[in-house]
Short mmCIF file of C-alpha atoms and ligand atoms in Angstrom, two decimals:
data_model
loop_
_atom_site.label_atom_id
_atom_site.label_comp_id
_atom_site.label_asym_id
_atom_site.label_seq_id
_atom_site.Cartn_x
_atom_site.Cartn_y
_atom_site.Cartn_z
CA MET A 69 -22.88 -206.58 -118.51
CA PRO A 70 -25.42 -207.45 -120.19
CA ALA A 71 -26.57 -211.43 -118.97
CA GLN A 72 -25.73 -214.08 -122.12
CA LYS A 73 -26.57 -216.99 -121.17
CA LYS A 74 -31.00 -217.64 -120.09
CA ALA A 75 -31.61 -220.69 -117.80
CA ASP A 76 -35.16 -221.26 -116.31
CA VAL A 77 -33.77 -223.40 -112.85
CA VAL A 78 -29.98 -223.21 -112.42
CA VAL A 79 -28.88 -225.67 -109.49
CA ILE A 80 -25.51 -224.73 -108.07
CA GLY A 81 -23.49 -227.93 -106.63
CA ALA A 82 -23.85 -231.52 -108.09
CA GLY A 83 -23.78 -233.38 -104.10
CA ILE A 84 -26.48 -235.38 -103.22
CA VAL A 85 -28.55 -232.47 -102.61
CA GLY A 86 -28.64 -230.35 -105.56
CA ALA A 87 -28.79 -233.82 -107.73
CA MET A 88 -32.30 -234.46 -105.63
CA SER A 89 -33.34 -230.78 -106.03
CA ALA A 90 -32.90 -231.07 -109.82
CA TYR A 91 -34.45 -234.70 -109.98
CA HIS A 92 -37.65 -232.90 -108.26
CA LEU A 93 -37.72 -229.80 -109.80
CA GLN A 94 -37.56 -231.26 -113.67
CA GLN A 95 -40.06 -234.12 -112.55
CA GLN A 96 -42.23 -230.85 -111.93
CA GLY A 97 -42.02 -229.93 -115.77
CA ARG A 98 -39.27 -226.80 -114.92
CA SER A 99 -36.14 -226.89 -117.29
CA VAL A 100 -32.59 -227.77 -115.18
CA LEU A 101 -29.04 -227.00 -115.36
CA LEU A 102 -27.11 -228.50 -112.61
CA LEU A 103 -23.28 -226.96 -112.44
CA ASP A 104 -20.79 -228.36 -110.62
CA ARG A 105 -16.89 -227.59 -110.55
CA THR A 106 -15.33 -230.82 -110.44
CA GLY A 107 -18.97 -232.76 -109.68
CA PRO A 108 -21.12 -235.08 -109.82
CA ALA A 109 -20.55 -236.42 -105.82
CA ALA A 110 -17.65 -234.21 -105.63
CA GLY A 111 -18.20 -233.18 -101.99
CA ALA A 112 -19.05 -234.54 -99.17
CA SER A 113 -21.69 -236.80 -100.80
CA ALA A 114 -18.95 -239.32 -102.40
CA GLY A 115 -17.30 -241.13 -99.19
CA ASN A 116 -20.13 -240.81 -96.25
CA ALA A 117 -21.21 -243.47 -94.40
CA GLY A 118 -24.07 -244.03 -96.22
CA ILE A 119 -26.57 -244.56 -93.30
CA LEU A 120 -30.27 -243.32 -93.61
CA ALA A 121 -30.40 -241.76 -89.96
CA TYR A 122 -34.20 -241.31 -89.44
CA PRO A 123 -33.89 -241.71 -85.63
CA GLU A 124 -30.94 -239.02 -85.79
CA ILE A 125 -34.00 -236.29 -84.07
CA ILE A 126 -31.28 -235.06 -81.61
CA PRO A 127 -30.00 -231.82 -82.23
CA ILE A 128 -25.33 -232.11 -81.51
CA PRO A 129 -26.51 -228.92 -79.65
CA SER A 130 -28.37 -229.99 -76.40
CA PRO A 131 -28.16 -228.77 -72.28
CA GLY A 132 -24.77 -229.48 -71.15
CA ILE A 133 -22.91 -230.39 -73.93
CA MET A 134 -20.65 -227.35 -73.14
CA PHE A 135 -19.71 -229.46 -69.97
CA LYS A 136 -18.61 -232.36 -72.03
CA ALA A 137 -16.91 -231.37 -75.00
CA PRO A 138 -13.99 -229.44 -73.11
CA LYS A 139 -13.56 -232.83 -72.59
CA TRP A 140 -13.10 -234.67 -75.62
CA LEU A 141 -11.31 -232.14 -77.03
CA LEU A 142 -8.20 -233.40 -74.15
CA ASP A 143 -7.81 -236.19 -76.83
CA PRO A 144 -6.53 -234.76 -80.16
CA LEU A 145 -7.72 -237.81 -81.82
CA GLY A 146 -10.57 -238.01 -80.29
CA PRO A 147 -14.40 -237.85 -81.09
CA LEU A 148 -14.09 -233.76 -81.34
CA SER A 149 -11.25 -231.79 -82.43
CA ILE A 150 -10.21 -227.76 -83.24
CA ARG A 151 -6.98 -227.95 -85.39
CA PRO A 152 -5.51 -225.44 -83.32
CA ALA A 153 -4.49 -222.80 -86.27
CA TYR A 154 -8.58 -222.80 -86.51
CA ALA A 155 -9.01 -222.48 -83.15
CA LEU A 156 -9.87 -218.41 -83.67
CA LYS A 157 -11.76 -218.57 -87.04
CA ILE A 158 -14.33 -221.37 -85.33
CA ALA A 159 -15.11 -219.38 -82.32
CA PRO A 160 -17.99 -217.00 -83.56
CA TRP A 161 -19.35 -220.45 -85.04
CA LEU A 162 -18.90 -222.01 -81.53
CA TRP A 163 -20.89 -219.19 -79.85
CA HIS A 164 -24.01 -219.79 -82.41
CA PHE A 165 -23.26 -223.56 -80.83
CA TRP A 166 -24.03 -222.78 -77.03
CA ARG A 167 -26.74 -220.25 -77.86
CA ALA A 168 -28.78 -223.49 -79.03
CA SER A 169 -28.13 -225.64 -76.65
CA SER A 170 -30.13 -223.85 -74.32
CA ARG A 171 -33.21 -225.98 -73.15
CA LYS A 172 -35.86 -224.27 -75.51
CA ALA A 173 -33.65 -224.27 -78.79
CA PHE A 174 -32.92 -228.19 -78.38
CA GLU A 175 -36.75 -228.68 -78.18
CA GLN A 176 -37.18 -226.73 -80.99
CA GLY A 177 -34.51 -228.57 -82.75
CA ILE A 178 -35.54 -231.71 -81.96
CA ALA A 179 -39.37 -230.66 -83.17
CA ALA A 180 -37.66 -229.50 -86.19
CA GLN A 181 -36.11 -232.47 -86.76
CA THR A 182 -38.83 -235.24 -86.22
CA ALA A 183 -41.38 -233.19 -89.13
CA MET A 184 -37.74 -233.34 -91.51
CA MET A 185 -37.09 -236.85 -90.67
CA GLU A 186 -40.20 -238.35 -91.58
CA LEU A 187 -40.63 -236.45 -95.06
CA ALA A 188 -36.99 -237.52 -95.42
CA ALA A 189 -38.67 -241.46 -95.11
CA THR A 190 -41.14 -240.49 -96.95
CA GLU A 191 -39.67 -238.86 -99.98
CA MET A 192 -36.29 -241.52 -99.46
CA ALA A 193 -38.97 -244.30 -99.98
CA ARG A 194 -40.20 -243.06 -103.19
CA ILE A 195 -36.98 -242.22 -104.35
CA ARG A 196 -36.38 -246.17 -103.93
CA ALA A 197 -39.28 -247.02 -105.52
CA ILE A 198 -37.52 -245.71 -109.12
CA PRO A 199 -35.93 -248.43 -111.23
CA GLY A 200 -32.24 -248.14 -111.44
CA LEU A 201 -31.76 -246.57 -108.08
CA SER A 202 -34.01 -249.32 -105.42
CA SER A 203 -30.90 -251.49 -106.09
CA PHE A 204 -28.35 -248.85 -104.01
CA ILE A 205 -31.05 -249.35 -100.74
CA ASP A 206 -30.17 -251.98 -98.01
CA ASN A 207 -31.93 -252.82 -95.12
CA THR A 208 -28.95 -253.96 -92.91
CA GLY A 209 -30.25 -253.26 -89.50
CA THR A 210 -28.88 -251.24 -87.10
CA LEU A 211 -26.90 -251.95 -83.69
CA ASP A 212 -25.69 -248.82 -81.53
CA LEU A 213 -22.93 -249.98 -79.37
CA TYR A 214 -22.27 -248.93 -75.97
CA ASP A 215 -18.86 -249.71 -73.96
CA SER A 216 -20.53 -250.00 -70.78
CA GLU A 217 -23.95 -250.01 -68.55
CA ALA A 218 -23.63 -246.84 -67.64
CA SER A 219 -22.63 -244.89 -71.38
CA PHE A 220 -25.85 -246.75 -72.00
CA ASN A 221 -27.90 -245.48 -68.93
CA ALA A 222 -26.50 -242.09 -70.25
CA ALA A 223 -28.31 -242.51 -73.42
CA ALA A 224 -31.46 -243.89 -72.44
CA HIS A 225 -33.39 -240.68 -72.33
CA ASP A 226 -32.34 -240.04 -76.12
CA TRP A 227 -33.77 -243.63 -77.05
CA LEU A 228 -37.29 -242.63 -74.69
CA VAL A 229 -37.31 -239.46 -77.41
CA LYS A 230 -36.71 -241.14 -80.11
CA GLU A 231 -39.25 -243.83 -79.29
CA LYS A 232 -41.58 -241.31 -78.58
CA ALA A 233 -41.30 -239.44 -82.07
CA GLY A 234 -42.42 -243.24 -83.13
CA PHE A 235 -39.36 -244.35 -84.04
CA GLU A 236 -39.12 -248.56 -82.88
CA PHE A 237 -35.78 -250.02 -81.00
CA LYS A 238 -35.21 -252.94 -79.66
CA ARG A 239 -32.67 -253.30 -76.15
CA VAL A 240 -30.26 -255.89 -76.28
CA GLY A 241 -28.01 -258.24 -74.38
CA ARG A 242 -24.29 -259.90 -75.19
CA ALA A 243 -26.34 -263.07 -76.66
CA GLU A 244 -28.36 -260.93 -79.02
CA ILE A 245 -25.49 -258.85 -79.82
CA GLU A 246 -23.50 -262.04 -80.47
CA GLU A 247 -26.46 -262.93 -82.92
CA LEU A 248 -26.78 -259.78 -84.94
CA GLN A 249 -22.97 -259.52 -85.33
CA PRO A 250 -20.28 -262.01 -84.87
CA GLY A 251 -17.11 -261.08 -83.91
CA LEU A 252 -17.50 -257.99 -81.20
CA ALA A 253 -15.35 -257.40 -78.67
CA PRO A 254 -16.33 -258.67 -74.97
CA GLN A 255 -17.37 -255.00 -73.70
CA PHE A 256 -20.00 -254.88 -75.90
CA ARG A 257 -23.27 -256.36 -73.71
CA HIS A 258 -25.21 -252.79 -74.08
CA ALA A 259 -27.10 -252.60 -77.90
CA MET A 260 -29.73 -251.37 -79.08
CA TYR A 261 -31.15 -252.79 -82.49
CA SER A 262 -33.59 -251.07 -85.00
CA VAL A 263 -34.63 -253.74 -87.20
CA SER A 264 -35.83 -251.26 -90.08
CA GLY A 265 -31.94 -249.23 -90.36
CA LEU A 266 -31.26 -248.09 -94.14
CA GLN A 267 -28.46 -247.90 -95.26
CA VAL A 268 -26.61 -246.91 -99.19
CA ASN A 269 -24.73 -248.97 -100.31
CA ASP A 270 -22.78 -246.97 -102.33
CA PRO A 271 -22.92 -243.05 -101.49
CA LYS A 272 -20.99 -241.96 -104.50
CA GLU A 273 -23.00 -244.10 -107.53
CA PHE A 274 -26.07 -243.11 -105.48
CA THR A 275 -25.79 -239.57 -106.35
CA ARG A 276 -24.36 -240.43 -109.66
CA ALA A 277 -27.49 -242.19 -109.90
CA VAL A 278 -30.01 -239.54 -109.06
CA CYS A 279 -27.99 -237.28 -111.61
CA ALA A 280 -28.84 -239.50 -114.48
CA LYS A 281 -31.94 -239.62 -113.53
CA ALA A 282 -32.47 -235.95 -113.57
CA GLU A 283 -30.28 -235.44 -117.04
CA ALA A 284 -32.78 -238.90 -118.15
CA ALA A 285 -35.79 -236.35 -117.22
CA GLY A 286 -33.93 -233.18 -119.28
CA ALA A 287 -31.51 -232.30 -116.94
CA VAL A 288 -28.55 -230.57 -118.16
CA LEU A 289 -25.21 -231.39 -115.94
CA LYS A 290 -22.47 -228.80 -116.95
CA PRO A 291 -19.13 -228.23 -115.12
CA ALA A 292 -18.32 -224.98 -114.47
CA GLU A 293 -17.77 -222.85 -111.01
CA VAL A 294 -20.14 -220.07 -109.76
CA VAL A 295 -18.37 -217.28 -108.43
CA ASP A 296 -21.09 -214.75 -108.06
CA ILE A 297 -24.96 -214.44 -107.62
CA ALA A 298 -26.99 -211.69 -108.11
CA ALA A 299 -30.72 -210.89 -107.65
CA THR A 300 -32.48 -209.20 -110.24
CA GLY A 301 -36.02 -208.31 -110.55
CA GLU A 302 -37.66 -211.36 -112.10
CA GLY A 303 -34.92 -213.73 -110.76
CA ALA A 304 -31.47 -213.99 -110.53
CA VAL A 305 -28.64 -214.05 -112.59
CA VAL A 306 -25.75 -216.34 -112.07
CA THR A 307 -21.61 -215.75 -112.84
CA LEU A 308 -19.41 -218.68 -113.32
CA ALA A 309 -15.50 -218.46 -113.19
CA ASN A 310 -15.18 -217.64 -116.56
CA GLY A 311 -17.01 -214.74 -116.74
CA GLU A 312 -20.23 -216.49 -118.79
CA ARG A 313 -22.94 -215.16 -117.18
CA LEU A 314 -26.18 -217.07 -116.83
CA ASP A 315 -29.81 -215.15 -116.30
CA ALA A 316 -31.58 -218.02 -114.44
CA GLY A 317 -35.73 -217.47 -113.53
CA THR A 318 -34.86 -219.57 -109.82
CA VAL A 319 -31.34 -220.40 -108.65
CA VAL A 320 -30.66 -223.01 -106.02
CA LEU A 321 -28.16 -222.61 -103.95
CA ALA A 322 -26.20 -226.35 -103.09
CA GLY A 323 -23.22 -225.75 -102.49
CA GLY A 324 -22.57 -227.99 -99.82
CA ALA A 325 -19.90 -227.03 -96.83
CA TRP A 326 -18.89 -223.61 -100.30
CA SER A 327 -21.87 -222.37 -99.92
CA ARG A 328 -21.26 -219.46 -97.62
CA LYS A 329 -18.94 -216.98 -99.94
CA LEU A 330 -22.27 -217.40 -101.89
CA ALA A 331 -25.06 -217.02 -99.78
CA ALA A 332 -23.55 -213.44 -98.23
CA ARG A 333 -23.55 -212.30 -102.27
CA LEU A 334 -26.51 -211.75 -102.01
CA GLY A 335 -26.50 -210.69 -98.31
CA ASP A 336 -27.16 -213.53 -96.33
CA LYS A 337 -24.48 -214.03 -93.49
CA VAL A 338 -25.47 -217.82 -92.98
CA PRO A 339 -22.67 -219.16 -90.05
CA LEU A 340 -21.94 -222.39 -92.34
CA GLU A 341 -18.84 -224.05 -91.05
CA THR A 342 -17.91 -227.62 -91.79
CA GLU A 343 -17.23 -230.04 -89.71
CA ARG A 344 -14.39 -232.37 -91.33
CA GLY A 345 -15.12 -236.10 -91.31
CA TYR A 346 -12.48 -238.89 -91.67
CA ASN A 347 -12.66 -242.91 -92.64
CA THR A 348 -11.29 -246.17 -94.32
CA THR A 349 -12.70 -248.13 -96.67
CA LEU A 350 -11.57 -251.21 -96.50
CA PRO A 351 -11.66 -254.39 -98.96
CA ALA A 352 -15.28 -256.81 -98.61
CA GLN A 353 -13.52 -259.88 -97.36
CA SER A 354 -11.63 -257.40 -94.27
CA PHE A 355 -14.43 -259.00 -92.42
CA ALA A 356 -17.56 -260.11 -92.46
CA LEU A 357 -19.99 -257.36 -91.34
CA LYS A 358 -23.63 -257.80 -91.48
CA ARG A 359 -24.87 -254.74 -90.87
CA GLN A 360 -24.30 -251.14 -89.16
CA LEU A 361 -22.46 -250.95 -86.30
CA TYR A 362 -22.91 -247.29 -84.45
CA PHE A 363 -19.92 -246.62 -81.70
CA ASN A 364 -21.80 -244.51 -79.68
CA ASP A 365 -18.72 -243.84 -77.20
CA HIS A 366 -16.67 -243.17 -79.86
CA ALA A 367 -18.50 -241.51 -82.33
CA PHE A 368 -17.88 -243.43 -85.56
CA VAL A 369 -19.61 -246.15 -87.42
CA VAL A 370 -18.81 -249.06 -89.30
CA THR A 371 -21.17 -249.76 -92.70
CA PRO A 372 -21.06 -252.53 -94.99
CA LEU A 373 -21.20 -251.13 -98.68
CA ALA A 374 -21.28 -253.10 -102.23
CA LYS A 375 -17.55 -252.61 -102.43
CA GLY A 376 -16.13 -252.52 -98.97
CA ILE A 377 -16.65 -251.91 -95.57
CA ARG A 378 -16.28 -248.01 -94.24
CA VAL A 379 -14.95 -246.85 -90.75
CA GLY A 380 -15.05 -243.93 -90.34
CA GLY A 381 -16.77 -240.67 -88.56
CA ALA A 382 -15.88 -237.82 -85.54
CA VAL A 383 -15.54 -234.35 -86.07
CA GLU A 384 -12.36 -232.25 -86.85
CA LEU A 385 -13.57 -228.52 -86.95
CA GLY A 386 -10.25 -226.94 -89.03
CA GLY A 387 -12.33 -224.74 -92.02
CA LEU A 388 -12.09 -225.79 -95.78
CA ASP A 389 -8.37 -225.21 -96.08
CA LEU A 390 -6.05 -226.81 -93.73
CA PRO A 391 -4.99 -230.59 -95.04
CA PRO A 392 -6.50 -233.07 -93.94
CA ASN A 393 -4.58 -234.82 -91.04
CA TYR A 394 -5.21 -239.11 -91.54
CA ALA A 395 -3.72 -240.10 -88.41
CA ARG A 396 -7.65 -239.21 -87.64
CA SER A 397 -8.79 -242.34 -90.06
CA LYS A 398 -5.82 -244.74 -88.50
CA ASN A 399 -7.29 -243.54 -84.98
CA LEU A 400 -10.68 -244.89 -85.96
CA LEU A 401 -9.50 -247.62 -88.04
CA ALA A 402 -6.97 -248.94 -84.74
CA LYS A 403 -10.26 -248.41 -82.90
CA ALA A 404 -12.59 -250.53 -85.17
CA ALA A 405 -9.20 -253.40 -84.84
CA ARG A 406 -9.60 -253.90 -81.22
CA PHE A 407 -13.46 -253.63 -80.91
CA LEU A 408 -13.45 -256.38 -84.04
CA PRO A 409 -10.65 -258.59 -82.97
CA GLU A 410 -10.58 -260.35 -86.48
CA LEU A 411 -11.36 -256.96 -88.73
CA ASP A 412 -8.13 -257.23 -91.25
CA THR A 413 -7.05 -253.78 -91.30
CA ARG A 414 -4.66 -253.80 -94.30
CA GLY A 415 -5.28 -252.63 -97.82
CA GLY A 416 -7.94 -249.56 -97.13
CA THR A 417 -8.60 -246.17 -99.32
CA GLU A 418 -8.25 -243.51 -96.53
CA TRP A 419 -10.98 -240.04 -97.21
CA MET A 420 -11.72 -236.58 -95.97
CA GLY A 421 -14.72 -234.88 -96.22
CA PHE A 422 -16.71 -231.20 -95.20
CA ARG A 423 -19.95 -231.52 -93.63
CA PRO A 424 -21.64 -228.86 -94.41
CA SER A 425 -22.81 -227.82 -90.93
CA LEU A 426 -24.36 -224.84 -88.72
CA PRO A 427 -24.08 -224.70 -85.61
CA ASP A 428 -27.88 -225.69 -84.77
CA CYS A 429 -27.34 -229.09 -86.26
CA LEU A 430 -30.10 -227.83 -88.78
CA PRO A 431 -29.67 -227.19 -92.30
CA VAL A 432 -30.93 -223.82 -94.54
CA ILE A 433 -33.62 -224.49 -96.45
CA GLY A 434 -35.77 -221.25 -98.02
CA TYR A 435 -35.62 -218.00 -99.71
CA SER A 436 -32.49 -216.09 -99.63
CA THR A 437 -33.80 -212.97 -98.03
CA ALA A 438 -32.85 -210.95 -101.23
CA SER A 439 -35.11 -212.73 -103.13
CA ARG A 440 -37.81 -215.79 -103.62
CA SER A 441 -35.62 -216.51 -106.63
CA VAL A 442 -32.57 -217.80 -104.72
CA ILE A 443 -33.55 -220.65 -102.70
CA TYR A 444 -31.30 -222.47 -100.68
CA ALA A 445 -30.34 -225.89 -99.49
CA PHE A 446 -27.28 -226.23 -98.03
CA GLY A 447 -25.92 -227.19 -94.54
CA HIS A 448 -27.15 -230.46 -93.72
CA GLY A 449 -24.10 -232.04 -91.63
CA HIS A 450 -24.02 -235.23 -90.55
CA LEU A 451 -28.24 -235.61 -92.44
CA GLY A 452 -27.70 -234.93 -95.50
CA LEU A 453 -27.71 -237.87 -97.37
CA THR A 454 -30.79 -238.97 -94.74
CA GLN A 455 -32.50 -236.04 -95.60
CA SER A 456 -32.04 -234.83 -99.08
CA ALA A 457 -34.79 -236.71 -100.97
CA ALA A 458 -36.99 -234.36 -98.55
CA THR A 459 -34.81 -231.77 -99.15
CA GLY A 460 -35.17 -231.87 -103.09
CA LYS A 461 -38.81 -231.48 -102.57
CA LEU A 462 -39.15 -228.74 -100.32
CA VAL A 463 -36.91 -227.01 -102.90
CA SER A 464 -39.72 -227.94 -105.98
CA ASP A 465 -42.36 -226.79 -103.52
CA LEU A 466 -40.77 -223.55 -102.99
CA ALA A 467 -39.77 -223.23 -106.74
CA ALA A 468 -43.04 -223.73 -107.33
CA GLY A 469 -44.33 -220.85 -104.80
CA ARG A 470 -46.91 -224.03 -103.43
CA ALA A 471 -46.99 -224.18 -99.57
CA THR A 472 -43.95 -226.92 -98.28
CA GLY A 473 -45.71 -229.82 -95.83
CA ILE A 474 -43.59 -229.10 -92.91
CA SER A 475 -42.74 -225.79 -91.37
CA LEU A 476 -39.51 -224.46 -92.63
CA ALA A 477 -39.56 -221.57 -89.83
CA ALA A 478 -36.15 -223.65 -88.53
CA PHE A 479 -34.38 -223.89 -91.52
CA ARG A 480 -34.69 -220.16 -91.95
CA PRO A 481 -31.33 -218.11 -93.32
CA ASP A 482 -31.45 -215.56 -90.87
CA ARG A 483 -32.39 -217.34 -87.98
CA PHE A 484 -28.80 -216.47 -86.60
CA ARG A 485 -29.54 -212.78 -86.67
C1 FAD B 111 -17.82 -239.15 -93.15
C2 FAD B 111 -19.15 -238.90 -92.92
C3 FAD B 111 -19.99 -239.70 -92.57
C4 FAD B 111 -21.29 -238.86 -93.29
N1 FAD B 111 -21.78 -239.72 -92.95
C5 FAD B 111 -23.32 -239.85 -93.12
C6 FAD B 111 -24.61 -240.62 -93.29
O1 FAD B 111 -24.28 -242.18 -93.08
N2 FAD B 111 -25.84 -240.43 -93.36
C7 FAD B 111 -25.76 -238.94 -93.87
O2 FAD B 111 -27.26 -238.51 -93.68
N3 FAD B 111 -25.18 -238.10 -94.03
C8 FAD B 111 -23.66 -238.22 -93.52
N4 FAD B 111 -22.73 -237.44 -94.25
C9 FAD B 111 -23.51 -235.74 -94.38
C10 FAD B 111 -23.28 -236.66 -95.70
O3 FAD B 111 -22.61 -236.69 -96.19
C11 FAD B 111 -23.13 -234.58 -96.11
O4 FAD B 111 -24.60 -233.96 -95.05
C12 FAD B 111 -23.87 -234.45 -97.57
O5 FAD B 111 -23.47 -235.13 -98.46
C13 FAD B 111 -23.99 -233.65 -97.92
O6 FAD B 111 -24.36 -233.01 -99.33
P1 FAD B 111 -24.24 -231.97 -100.02
O7 FAD B 111 -24.91 -231.78 -101.56
O8 FAD B 111 -25.04 -230.77 -99.22
O9 FAD B 111 -22.77 -231.22 -100.08
P2 FAD B 111 -21.84 -231.95 -101.09
O10 FAD B 111 -21.68 -233.51 -101.60
O11 FAD B 111 -20.35 -231.82 -100.45
O12 FAD B 111 -21.44 -231.15 -102.73
C14 FAD B 111 -21.86 -230.50 -103.04
C15 FAD B 111 -20.60 -229.55 -104.26
O13 FAD B 111 -21.20 -228.44 -104.60
C16 FAD B 111 -20.09 -228.31 -105.27
N5 FAD B 111 -19.64 -227.00 -105.71
C17 FAD B 111 -19.55 -225.98 -104.58
N6 FAD B 111 -19.21 -224.63 -104.97
C18 FAD B 111 -19.14 -224.63 -106.09
C19 FAD B 111 -19.58 -223.45 -107.00
N7 FAD B 111 -18.84 -222.56 -106.45
N8 FAD B 111 -19.24 -224.21 -108.14
C20 FAD B 111 -19.67 -224.75 -108.54
N9 FAD B 111 -20.53 -225.96 -107.79
C21 FAD B 111 -19.41 -225.98 -106.31
C22 FAD B 111 -19.34 -229.40 -105.00
O14 FAD B 111 -18.18 -229.50 -105.79
C23 FAD B 111 -19.67 -230.12 -104.44
O15 FAD B 111 -19.47 -231.41 -105.44
C24 FAD B 111 -21.66 -237.93 -93.74
C25 FAD B 111 -20.17 -237.27 -94.11
C26 FAD B 111 -18.96 -236.98 -93.64
C27 FAD B 111 -17.71 -236.23 -93.77
#
């Protein structure tokens, strides 16, 4: 059956990665059709914690992690859990995760993320300078808190690695902690403070605003579900759920955690999974929160948003189809109330989101192995908002056949073969 309609570039997925890709492509003179089955901002980009976490260059799979992880799994509501119904399905992903925790892979991961984060900061600064987008990004500073001196010391090497990469922090004790954030429980006597910590104050509206900027530049946003992609000689054909077929010069797959099936249609078996995350957004008056607080020993954050305070994080491996277990959000909220005794936990809205995650904690950014007409931009895990502007820039470079400012070798779709 011949493809019926023609498009220059089709971007699949109007999360923050697809939105930034559409914006950059449109700025480069391409003509973009941005498709989303329910969006914009229908997935992880709607409810994340909003942190622009440039210093997070250290991949989670690290030497020794396989000895630590089983301890975390003992608590079904702890920082990491596997839904029993999903234990077998996640096994291949965990095998790749274990392989990625070798010393060599870990060092390579740090190098790749360091380069990516440098680009991320530069490109997000450009986005921040655009009228209508600048008001979404606040400089609140980040306070990384530890329960004890022992846990702070255990993380000291990671801070050294971040400092060597050029990020600046200050170690702070109880007196400064109290000044930076009044109302923290007395156990918090050891922390790192980053004065430059940035925060998107409304991730959902920010994503929508980036989409609107792309539209203002000429992009067309259309509600549609993509069910197939096929490479052709000069481009690619995209099939929609209603049977419509689009003949595109370039296709960008930015479908977040749902990208795996479409990449497989092109022969790319990418071990993309989801790390499900939970949070609760409380009314703004719930607590006088001055800045982002990261509770390192419990893997969750409390962030100040334009419309409230968001409490959440942690990881649940449970795939895309199992129902949410909001006992996890409640557990995080109860912990937050212990750590911030004056926090009013009433009136919150619970949410679960699907982080799109590769086992080595690096995204997939690059051409499909089937054709240079299909570009992948998915799998940013915990860092998709942070790296979205950089990814949009890289996608536009790839679409133009230009050299990218950083090496994309670590982000290749076929690296797990
Ligand atoms: C609890 C939590 C906290 C987080 N905190 C942070 C943070 O502080 N900082 C940070 O940088 N990152 C954070 N993240 C991660 C970040 O949210 C994600 O990495 C990022 O949003 C991924 O963006 P995306 O555009 O790739 O995917 P998504 O936002 O999930 O968007 C994918 C879009 O594709 C559409 N789609 C999928 N398949 C199809 C199809 N076949 N046809 C049409 N449309 C399709 C979906 O409808 C969706 O709108 C957090 C995530 C969670 C869950």
